[in-house]
Each structure stands twice: as C-alpha cells, then as structure tokens.
Tab-separated table of C-alpha atoms in Angstrom:
chain	number	residue	atom	x	y	z
U	10	MET	CA	-65.157	131.905	-55.562
U	11	ILE	CA	-67.352	128.360	-55.474
U	12	CYS	CA	-65.329	125.343	-56.782
U	13	SER	CA	-67.751	122.616	-57.253
U	14	GLY	CA	-68.460	119.478	-59.795
U	15	CYS	CA	-64.927	118.558	-60.888
U	16	THR	CA	-63.303	115.113	-60.779
U	17	ALA	CA	-59.827	114.292	-60.630
U	18	SER	CA	-57.709	111.386	-60.599
U	19	SER	CA	-54.323	110.860	-59.733
U	20	ALA	CA	-51.690	108.210	-60.449
U	21	THR	CA	-48.025	107.207	-59.219
U	22	LYS	CA	-45.311	109.308	-57.819
U	23	ASP	CA	-42.272	110.002	-59.606
U	24	PRO	CA	-39.373	109.454	-57.158
U	25	ALA	CA	-36.951	111.588	-59.573
U	26	LEU	CA	-38.640	114.775	-58.522
U	27	ASN	CA	-38.383	114.408	-54.871
U	28	SER	CA	-34.527	115.486	-55.785
U	29	SER	CA	-35.829	119.053	-56.449
U	30	THR	CA	-33.939	121.847	-54.260
U	31	MET	CA	-34.705	125.126	-53.476
U	32	LYS	CA	-32.418	128.050	-54.337
U	33	ASN	CA	-32.485	131.770	-54.709
U	34	SER	CA	-33.455	133.197	-57.914
U	35	ASN	CA	-31.707	136.534	-59.221
U	36	SER	CA	-35.305	138.630	-58.571
U	37	GLY	CA	-34.537	137.527	-54.526
U	38	LYS	CA	-37.443	135.164	-54.597
U	39	HIS	CA	-37.031	131.090	-54.004
U	40	SER	CA	-37.434	129.129	-57.343
U	41	LEU	CA	-37.770	125.402	-57.419
U	42	GLU	CA	-35.111	124.279	-59.111
U	43	GLU	CA	-33.992	121.139	-60.400
U	44	ASN	CA	-30.168	120.474	-61.777
U	45	GLY	CA	-29.636	124.507	-61.772
U	46	GLU	CA	-32.734	125.251	-63.691
U	47	VAL	CA	-36.206	126.527	-62.657
U	48	ALA	CA	-38.344	123.346	-62.296
U	49	VAL	CA	-41.470	122.761	-65.074
U	50	MET	CA	-44.440	120.649	-65.074
U	51	ASN	CA	-45.796	119.492	-68.444
U	52	ILE	CA	-49.454	120.509	-68.788
U	53	MET	CA	-51.175	118.609	-71.880
U	54	ILE	CA	-54.713	121.198	-72.386
U	55	GLU	CA	-57.015	118.945	-74.724
U	56	LYS	CA	-54.098	117.570	-76.309
U	57	LYS	CA	-52.207	120.718	-77.113
U	58	PRO	CA	-48.749	120.847	-74.791
U	59	PHE	CA	-47.848	123.572	-72.467
U	60	GLN	CA	-44.953	123.828	-69.682
U	61	ILE	CA	-45.834	125.602	-66.442
U	62	GLU	CA	-42.883	127.052	-64.770
U	63	LEU	CA	-43.295	125.902	-61.103
U	64	GLU	CA	-43.167	128.323	-57.767
U	65	SER	CA	-41.592	126.760	-54.939
U	66	ASN	CA	-43.371	126.005	-52.185
U	67	GLN	CA	-44.918	122.721	-50.435
U	68	ALA	CA	-47.978	122.848	-52.259
U	69	THR	CA	-45.766	122.309	-55.218
U	70	LYS	CA	-43.348	119.724	-54.141
U	71	LYS	CA	-46.466	117.806	-52.955
U	72	LEU	CA	-48.472	118.253	-56.517
U	73	ILE	CA	-45.363	117.066	-58.480
U	74	ALA	CA	-44.926	113.816	-56.493
U	75	ARG	CA	-48.579	112.756	-57.458
U	76	LEU	CA	-47.962	113.094	-60.629
U	77	PRO	CA	-48.990	112.140	-63.801
U	78	LEU	CA	-52.553	113.974	-62.788
U	79	ASN	CA	-55.854	113.549	-65.609
U	80	LEU	CA	-58.272	116.314	-64.572
U	81	LYS	CA	-61.476	117.368	-66.065
U	82	MET	CA	-61.469	121.184	-65.644
U	83	ASN	CA	-64.690	123.090	-65.607
U	84	ASP	CA	-65.184	126.656	-66.342
U	85	LEU	CA	-66.020	129.036	-63.810
U	86	HIS	CA	-67.065	133.280	-64.067
U	87	GLY	CA	-65.636	132.914	-67.566
U	88	ASN	CA	-62.019	133.390	-66.665
U	89	GLU	CA	-60.954	130.226	-64.910
U	90	LYS	CA	-60.806	126.461	-65.248
U	91	TYR	CA	-60.965	124.496	-62.118
U	92	ALA	CA	-60.798	121.083	-60.769
U	93	TYR	CA	-60.893	119.437	-57.255
U	94	LEU	CA	-58.151	116.899	-56.273
U	95	LEU	CA	-58.566	113.888	-54.691
U	96	GLU	CA	-56.008	114.936	-51.747
U	97	THR	CA	-55.471	118.084	-50.148
U	98	LEU	CA	-52.252	119.767	-50.425
U	99	PRO	CA	-50.180	121.972	-47.954
U	100	THR	CA	-51.265	125.705	-48.472
U	101	GLU	CA	-49.263	129.301	-48.169
U	102	ILE	CA	-52.439	131.243	-49.119
U	103	GLU	CA	-51.713	134.805	-49.746
U	104	GLN	CA	-53.825	137.870	-50.859
U	105	VAL	CA	-52.644	138.279	-54.872
U	106	ASN	CA	-54.612	141.202	-55.870
U	107	GLU	CA	-54.289	140.708	-59.330
U	108	ILE	CA	-54.885	137.348	-61.550
U	109	GLU	CA	-52.754	136.926	-64.743
U	110	LYS	CA	-53.453	135.052	-67.785
U	111	GLY	CA	-51.825	131.624	-67.041
U	112	ASP	CA	-51.428	131.532	-63.314
U	113	VAL	CA	-52.274	128.265	-61.630
U	114	MET	CA	-53.185	128.286	-58.084
U	115	LEU	CA	-54.634	126.537	-55.663
U	116	PHE	CA	-57.851	127.530	-53.996
U	117	GLY	CA	-58.243	126.285	-50.372
U	118	SER	CA	-56.429	122.929	-50.171
U	119	ASP	CA	-57.934	121.001	-53.042
U	120	CYS	CA	-58.721	123.040	-55.560
U	121	LEU	CA	-56.574	123.570	-58.788
U	122	VAL	CA	-57.254	126.692	-60.960
U	123	LEU	CA	-56.184	127.741	-64.441
U	124	PHE	CA	-56.567	131.296	-65.483
U	125	TYR	CA	-57.244	132.051	-68.762
U	126	GLN	CA	-57.870	135.856	-68.389
U	127	THR	CA	-56.195	138.569	-66.143
U	128	PHE	CA	-58.144	140.465	-63.836
U	129	SER	CA	-58.336	141.978	-60.041
U	130	THR	CA	-59.315	139.837	-57.145
U	131	ASN	CA	-60.005	140.106	-53.696
U	132	TYR	CA	-59.379	136.084	-52.993
U	133	SER	CA	-56.689	134.272	-51.843
U	134	TYR	CA	-54.469	131.791	-52.977
U	135	THR	CA	-51.696	129.191	-53.039
U	136	LYS	CA	-49.519	130.202	-55.896
U	137	ILE	CA	-48.318	126.756	-58.009
U	138	GLY	CA	-47.046	128.487	-61.183
U	139	LYS	CA	-47.559	129.989	-64.762
U	140	VAL	CA	-48.438	128.500	-67.890
U	141	LYS	CA	-45.289	129.584	-69.968
U	142	GLU	CA	-46.840	130.139	-73.248
U	143	ALA	CA	-50.012	132.388	-71.377
U	144	ASP	CA	-50.807	134.114	-74.867
U	145	GLN	CA	-51.860	130.441	-76.223
U	146	LEU	CA	-54.530	129.864	-73.672
U	147	ASP	CA	-57.218	131.823	-75.466
U	148	PHE	CA	-58.852	128.878	-77.139
U	149	ILE	CA	-59.755	127.419	-73.688
U	150	SER	CA	-62.576	130.384	-73.087
U	151	GLU	CA	-64.792	128.789	-75.595
U	152	LEU	CA	-64.777	125.385	-73.872
U	153	GLU	CA	-67.013	124.431	-71.012
U	154	ALA	CA	-64.889	121.608	-69.394
U	155	ILE	CA	-61.010	120.974	-70.285
U	156	ASN	CA	-59.237	117.844	-70.188
U	157	VAL	CA	-55.655	118.805	-68.481
U	158	VAL	CA	-52.946	115.979	-67.784
U	159	LEU	CA	-49.989	116.983	-65.628
U	160	THR	CA	-46.771	115.588	-66.063
U	161	PRO	CA	-43.029	115.790	-64.940
C-alpha cells in the first residue's frame, strides 16, 4: 500500500484521557479501559457520528493524547480511506491477514487508515480499533475523500 497526498491537523491534548488503564478482558486479550469500560473514540465522518472501540497499545494511547484531530482522508484501492498524521505514533506492527470492514489501523508510523471493505491482505499494520457501526460505512465508498473529526 502506498499512502500519499493526505493532510492532517492536530489540536490539544485532553489530560483526562491519560488516566486510561490496561486490564484483561474476557477474551484473554488486553483492552484499553476507562472506568471499567472499553475505551472508545468518537469519529464524525461527513457529519455522521460513529464510535471506534479502541485497541490497547501505545499507538492508541498516543493518538488519544492528540485529540481532537481533523483529517481529510483520501481513497485508496476502493477499500480504504487514509490520512497522514503530522507526528509519528509508536508501532506494534503485526501481519493481520484479513482486514474487516470498520477496522482502523496505522500503516507505518504515520498513516491512519479506515477500511470500508473486508478482504485478505499481506500487509502489516498496528491495530487502532474498529468502528462499532461498521455496517453503516457503505456510503464512504462513493466519496473520493472524506472529512473526519476524531474526538475523545
């Protein structure tokens, strides 16, 4: 995958989000939790609200610390929207084998990707989270670029 031509702008940190803790979930995986619940990040896509259930890793924690973010995400390969971040994030790259509709991942250390199709892949990513309402993302396939606002 080649990411190019995106813009991103960042704003202020929200110190309250730094109090998130890591706890074991029932699945045996670690989940980012805040007040006993899995942490979510709000995402507004073309003025439509969604939530991203977050993975528990350093990339996600650093991304949360940079919120709010306004991004213009361009289309790539007819299955994803992407935007470069102004600053790099830590990576925990893994071979994912299959992308699911609604996955939000980091390609490299500075390219945030939102997938709107499910497909197999040989690429490796750092997992950020998954849009809870993934079944409602079909509308973005028709748009060349989307405006996204990420908030706590």
